PDB file of C-alpha atoms in Angstrom:
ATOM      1  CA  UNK A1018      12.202  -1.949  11.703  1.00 63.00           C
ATOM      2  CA  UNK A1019      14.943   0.534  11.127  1.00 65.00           C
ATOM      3  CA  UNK A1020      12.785   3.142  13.074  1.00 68.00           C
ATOM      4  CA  UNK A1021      12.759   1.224  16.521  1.00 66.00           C
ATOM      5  CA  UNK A1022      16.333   0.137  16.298  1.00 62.00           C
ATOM      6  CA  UNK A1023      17.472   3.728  16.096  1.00 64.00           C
ATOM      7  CA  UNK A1024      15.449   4.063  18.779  1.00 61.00           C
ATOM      8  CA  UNK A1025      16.876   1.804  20.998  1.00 60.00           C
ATOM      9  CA  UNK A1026      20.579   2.008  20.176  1.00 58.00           C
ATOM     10  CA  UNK A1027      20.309   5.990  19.269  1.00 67.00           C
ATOM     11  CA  UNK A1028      24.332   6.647  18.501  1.00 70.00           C
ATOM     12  CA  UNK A1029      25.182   2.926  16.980  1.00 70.00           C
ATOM     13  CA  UNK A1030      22.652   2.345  15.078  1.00 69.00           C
ATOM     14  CA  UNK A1031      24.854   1.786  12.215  1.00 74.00           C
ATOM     15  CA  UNK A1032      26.363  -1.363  13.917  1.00 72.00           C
ATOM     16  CA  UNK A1033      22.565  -2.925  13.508  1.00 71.00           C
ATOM     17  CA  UNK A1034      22.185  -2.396   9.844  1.00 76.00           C
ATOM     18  CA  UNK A1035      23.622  -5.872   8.929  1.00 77.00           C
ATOM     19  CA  UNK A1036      21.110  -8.041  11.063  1.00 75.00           C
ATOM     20  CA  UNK A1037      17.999  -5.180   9.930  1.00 76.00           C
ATOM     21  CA  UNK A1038      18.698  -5.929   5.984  1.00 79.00           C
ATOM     22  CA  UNK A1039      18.744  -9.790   6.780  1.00 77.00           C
ATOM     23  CA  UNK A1040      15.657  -9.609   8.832  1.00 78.00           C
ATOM     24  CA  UNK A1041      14.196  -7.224   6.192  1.00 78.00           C
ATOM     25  CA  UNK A1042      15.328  -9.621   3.228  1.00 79.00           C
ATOM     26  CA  UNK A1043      14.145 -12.455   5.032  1.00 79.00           C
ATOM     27  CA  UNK A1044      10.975 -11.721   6.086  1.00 80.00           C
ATOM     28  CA  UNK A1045       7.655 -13.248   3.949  1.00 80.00           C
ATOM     29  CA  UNK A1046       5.245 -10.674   3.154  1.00 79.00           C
ATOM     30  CA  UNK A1047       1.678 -11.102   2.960  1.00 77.00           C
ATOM     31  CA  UNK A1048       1.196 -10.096  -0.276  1.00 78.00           C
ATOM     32  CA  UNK A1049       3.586 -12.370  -1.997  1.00 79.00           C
ATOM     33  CA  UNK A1050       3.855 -15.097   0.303  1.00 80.00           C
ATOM     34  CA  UNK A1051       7.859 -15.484  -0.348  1.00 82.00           C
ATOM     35  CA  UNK A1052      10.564 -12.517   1.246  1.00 84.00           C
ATOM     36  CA  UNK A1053      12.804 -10.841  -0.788  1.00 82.00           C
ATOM     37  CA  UNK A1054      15.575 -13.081  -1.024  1.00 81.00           C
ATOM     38  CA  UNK A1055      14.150 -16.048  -2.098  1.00 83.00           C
ATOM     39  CA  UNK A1056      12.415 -14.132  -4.974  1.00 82.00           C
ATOM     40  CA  UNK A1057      15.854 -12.718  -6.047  1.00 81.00           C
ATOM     41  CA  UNK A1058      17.344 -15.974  -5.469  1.00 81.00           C
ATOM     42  CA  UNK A1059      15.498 -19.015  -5.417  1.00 80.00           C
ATOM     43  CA  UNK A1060      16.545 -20.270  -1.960  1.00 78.00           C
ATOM     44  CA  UNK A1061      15.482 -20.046   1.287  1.00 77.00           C
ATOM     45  CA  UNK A1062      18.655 -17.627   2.863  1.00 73.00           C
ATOM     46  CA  UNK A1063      20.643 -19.590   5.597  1.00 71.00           C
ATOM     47  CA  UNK A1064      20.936 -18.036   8.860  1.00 68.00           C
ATOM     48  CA  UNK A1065      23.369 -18.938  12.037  1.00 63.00           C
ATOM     49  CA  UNK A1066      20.532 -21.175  13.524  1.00 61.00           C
ATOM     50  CA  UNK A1067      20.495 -23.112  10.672  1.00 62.00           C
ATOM     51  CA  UNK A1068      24.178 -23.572  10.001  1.00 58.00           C
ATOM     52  CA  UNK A1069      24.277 -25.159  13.517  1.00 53.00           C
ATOM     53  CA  UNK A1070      21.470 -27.747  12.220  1.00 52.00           C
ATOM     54  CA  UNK A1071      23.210 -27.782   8.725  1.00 47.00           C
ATOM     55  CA  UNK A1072      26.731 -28.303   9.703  1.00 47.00           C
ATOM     56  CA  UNK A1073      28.932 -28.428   6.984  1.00 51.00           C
ATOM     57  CA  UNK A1074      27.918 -27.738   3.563  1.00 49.00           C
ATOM     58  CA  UNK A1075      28.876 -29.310   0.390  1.00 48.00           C
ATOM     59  CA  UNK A1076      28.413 -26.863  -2.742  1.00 48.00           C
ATOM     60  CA  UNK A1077      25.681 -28.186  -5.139  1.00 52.00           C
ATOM     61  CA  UNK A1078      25.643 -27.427  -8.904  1.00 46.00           C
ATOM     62  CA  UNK A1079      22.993 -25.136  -9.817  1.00 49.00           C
ATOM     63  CA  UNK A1080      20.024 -25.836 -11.883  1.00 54.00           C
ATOM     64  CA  UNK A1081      19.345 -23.156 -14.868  1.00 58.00           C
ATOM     65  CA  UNK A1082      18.479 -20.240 -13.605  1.00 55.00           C
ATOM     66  CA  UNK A1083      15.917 -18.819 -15.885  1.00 61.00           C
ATOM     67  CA  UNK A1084      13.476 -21.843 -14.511  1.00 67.00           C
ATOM     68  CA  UNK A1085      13.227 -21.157 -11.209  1.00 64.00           C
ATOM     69  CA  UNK A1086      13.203 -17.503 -11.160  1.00 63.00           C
ATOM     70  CA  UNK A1087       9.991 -17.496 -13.848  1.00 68.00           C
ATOM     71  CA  UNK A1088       8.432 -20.404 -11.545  1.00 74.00           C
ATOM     72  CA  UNK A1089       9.013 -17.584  -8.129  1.00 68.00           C
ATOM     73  CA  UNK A1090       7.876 -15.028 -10.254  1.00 72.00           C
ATOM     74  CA  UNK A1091       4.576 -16.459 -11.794  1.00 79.00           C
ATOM     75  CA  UNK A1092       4.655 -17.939  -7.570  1.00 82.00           C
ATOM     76  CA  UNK A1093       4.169 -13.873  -6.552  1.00 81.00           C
ATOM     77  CA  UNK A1094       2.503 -12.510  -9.052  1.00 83.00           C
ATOM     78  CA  UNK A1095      -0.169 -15.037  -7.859  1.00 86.00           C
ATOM     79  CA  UNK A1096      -0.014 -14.532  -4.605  1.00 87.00           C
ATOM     80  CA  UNK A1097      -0.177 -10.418  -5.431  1.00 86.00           C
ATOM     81  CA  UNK A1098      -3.315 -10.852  -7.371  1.00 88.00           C
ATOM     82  CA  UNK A1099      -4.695 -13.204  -4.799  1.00 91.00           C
ATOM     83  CA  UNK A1100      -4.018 -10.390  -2.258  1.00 90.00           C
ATOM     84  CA  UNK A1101      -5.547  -7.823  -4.682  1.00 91.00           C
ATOM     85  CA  UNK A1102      -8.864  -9.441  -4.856  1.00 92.00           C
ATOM     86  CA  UNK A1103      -8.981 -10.095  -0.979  1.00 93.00           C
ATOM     87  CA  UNK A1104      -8.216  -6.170  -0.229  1.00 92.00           C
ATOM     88  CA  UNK A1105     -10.595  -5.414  -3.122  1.00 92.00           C
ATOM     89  CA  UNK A1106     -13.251  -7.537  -1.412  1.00 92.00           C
ATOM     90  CA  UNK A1107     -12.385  -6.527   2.274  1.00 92.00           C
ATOM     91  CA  UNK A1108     -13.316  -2.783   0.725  1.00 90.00           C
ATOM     92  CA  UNK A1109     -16.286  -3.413  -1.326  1.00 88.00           C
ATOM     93  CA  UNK A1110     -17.653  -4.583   1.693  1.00 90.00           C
ATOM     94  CA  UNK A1111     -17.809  -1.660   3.593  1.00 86.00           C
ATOM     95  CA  UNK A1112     -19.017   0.496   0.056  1.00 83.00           C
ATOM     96  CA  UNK A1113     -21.822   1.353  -0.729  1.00 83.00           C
ATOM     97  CA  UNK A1114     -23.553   1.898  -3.775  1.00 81.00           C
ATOM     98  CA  UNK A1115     -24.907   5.352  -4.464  1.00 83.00           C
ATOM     99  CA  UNK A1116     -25.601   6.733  -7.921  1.00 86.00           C
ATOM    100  CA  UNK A1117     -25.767  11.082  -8.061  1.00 86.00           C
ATOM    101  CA  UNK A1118     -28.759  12.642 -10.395  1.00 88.00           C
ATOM    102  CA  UNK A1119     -27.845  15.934 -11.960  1.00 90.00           C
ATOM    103  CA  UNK A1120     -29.548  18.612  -9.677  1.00 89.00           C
ATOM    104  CA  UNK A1121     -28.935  16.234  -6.607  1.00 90.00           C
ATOM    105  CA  UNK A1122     -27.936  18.476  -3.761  1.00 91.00           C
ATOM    106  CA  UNK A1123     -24.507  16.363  -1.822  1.00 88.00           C
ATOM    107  CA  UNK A1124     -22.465  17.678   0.539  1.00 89.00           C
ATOM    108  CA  UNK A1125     -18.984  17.808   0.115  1.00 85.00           C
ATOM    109  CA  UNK A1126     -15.926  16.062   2.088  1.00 86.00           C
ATOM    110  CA  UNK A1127     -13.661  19.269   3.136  1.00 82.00           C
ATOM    111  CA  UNK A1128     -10.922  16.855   3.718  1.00 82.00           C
ATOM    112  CA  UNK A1129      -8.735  18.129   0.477  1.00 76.00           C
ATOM    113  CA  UNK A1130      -9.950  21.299   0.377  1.00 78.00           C
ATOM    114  CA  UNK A1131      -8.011  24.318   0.970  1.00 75.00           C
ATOM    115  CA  UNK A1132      -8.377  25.511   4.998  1.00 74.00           C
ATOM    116  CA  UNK A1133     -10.720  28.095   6.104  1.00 72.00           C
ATOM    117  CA  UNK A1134      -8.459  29.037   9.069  1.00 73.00           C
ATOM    118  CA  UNK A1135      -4.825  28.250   9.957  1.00 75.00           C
ATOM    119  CA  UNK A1136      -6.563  25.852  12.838  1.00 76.00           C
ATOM    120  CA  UNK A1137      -8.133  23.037  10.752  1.00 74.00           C
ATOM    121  CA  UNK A1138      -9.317  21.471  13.951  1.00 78.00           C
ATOM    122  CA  UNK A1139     -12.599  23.404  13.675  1.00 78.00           C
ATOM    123  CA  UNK A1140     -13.278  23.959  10.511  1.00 80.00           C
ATOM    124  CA  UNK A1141     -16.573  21.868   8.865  1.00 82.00           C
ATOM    125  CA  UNK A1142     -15.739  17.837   7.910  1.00 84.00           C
ATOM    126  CA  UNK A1143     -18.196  18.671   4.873  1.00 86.00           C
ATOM    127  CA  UNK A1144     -19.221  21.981   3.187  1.00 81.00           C
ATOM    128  CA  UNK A1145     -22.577  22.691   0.905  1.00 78.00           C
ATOM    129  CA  UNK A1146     -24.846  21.550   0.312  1.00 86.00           C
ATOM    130  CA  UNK A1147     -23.659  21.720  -3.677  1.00 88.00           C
ATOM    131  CA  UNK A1148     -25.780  20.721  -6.803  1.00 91.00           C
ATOM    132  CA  UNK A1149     -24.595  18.410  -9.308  1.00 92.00           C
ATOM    133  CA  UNK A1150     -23.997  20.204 -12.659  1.00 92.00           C
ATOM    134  CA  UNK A1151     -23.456  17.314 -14.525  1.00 92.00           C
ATOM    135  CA  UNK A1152     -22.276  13.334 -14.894  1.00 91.00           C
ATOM    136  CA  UNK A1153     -18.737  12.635 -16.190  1.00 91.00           C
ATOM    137  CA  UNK A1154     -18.203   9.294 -16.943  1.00 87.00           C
ATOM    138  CA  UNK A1155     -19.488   6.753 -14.183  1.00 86.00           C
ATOM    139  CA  UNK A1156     -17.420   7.750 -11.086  1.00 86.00           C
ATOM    140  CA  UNK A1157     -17.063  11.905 -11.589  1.00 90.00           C
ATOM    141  CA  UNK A1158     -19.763  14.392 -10.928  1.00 91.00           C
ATOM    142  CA  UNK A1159     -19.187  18.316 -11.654  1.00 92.00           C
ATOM    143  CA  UNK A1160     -20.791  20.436  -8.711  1.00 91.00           C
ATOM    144  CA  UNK A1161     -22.202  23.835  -8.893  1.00 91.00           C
ATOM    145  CA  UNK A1162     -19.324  25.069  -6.596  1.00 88.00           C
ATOM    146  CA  UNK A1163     -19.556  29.303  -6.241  1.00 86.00           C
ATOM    147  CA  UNK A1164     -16.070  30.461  -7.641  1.00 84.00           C
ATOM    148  CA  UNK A1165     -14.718  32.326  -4.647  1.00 82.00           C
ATOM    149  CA  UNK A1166     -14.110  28.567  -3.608  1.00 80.00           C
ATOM    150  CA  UNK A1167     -10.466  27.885  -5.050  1.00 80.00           C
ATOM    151  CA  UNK A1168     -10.609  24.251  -5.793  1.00 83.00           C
ATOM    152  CA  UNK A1169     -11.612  22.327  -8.889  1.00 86.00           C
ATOM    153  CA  UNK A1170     -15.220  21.586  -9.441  1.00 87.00           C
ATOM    154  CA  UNK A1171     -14.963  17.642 -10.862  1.00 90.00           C
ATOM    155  CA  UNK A1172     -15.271  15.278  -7.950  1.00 85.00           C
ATOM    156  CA  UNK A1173     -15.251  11.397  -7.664  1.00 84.00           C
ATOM    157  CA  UNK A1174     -18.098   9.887  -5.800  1.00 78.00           C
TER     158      UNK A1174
END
């Protein structure tokens, strides 16, 4: 949000930054379901529109505290796991399940890899092919990497 705003009003920006952090602190976010404020708070924050609808507003003794801030909590920390398991499923999907034998021959993602030339645009996606020294655990394989390669040798698959 910030980003575009500076964008558009480039040398007063800092005259936006009130109506950014309410539209920040309002906003509901997928993950939680609830914005900012009304974790923090409990309430739904007021804005101009709905002091118009509101009028004027009588203060109202407040119910413990400790209540309703466990109840928004337990709320989001719901709704977070909820969102886990749907971005944990939404992956799986497109997984696939491949188990590596020791003296397997894999090629290797160059992605992370130090650069063969200052131009990275045409160096190799993958390099190998590399055998598999050895199984670590269910996840890590250690390849038979020659050492003038200067990276480490235990990879997840």
């Amino acid at each position: 949000m910030l980003r575009s705003c500076i964008q558009s009003y480039e040398r007063e920006w800092e005259c936006v930054l009130p109506a950014l952090k309410l539209a920040y602190n309002t906003t509901s976010y997928y993950s939680t379901e609830l914005s900012p404020f009304e974790i923090m708070t409990g309430d739904i924050p007021l804005t101009a529109a709905d002091l118009d609808i509101v009028g004027a507003l009588v203060p109202a003794l407040t119910s413990p505290m400790t209540k309703p801030f466990r109840q928004l909590c337990d709320r989001a920390q719901c709704h977070v796991l909820k969102a886990n398991w749907q971005q944990k499923d939404d992956t799986d999907a497109k997984r696939r399940a491949v188990e590596y034998k020791v003296c397997d021959k894999i090629w290797l993602s160059s992605k992370h890899l130090p650069a063969i030339n200052d131009c990275t645009k045409f160096d190799p996606h993958y390099g190998g092919l590399f055998d598999v020294a050895e199984r670590i655990g269910t996840v890590a394989r250690r390849l038979a990497i020659p050492p003038t390669c200067e990276c480490h040798n235990v990879f997840h698959v």
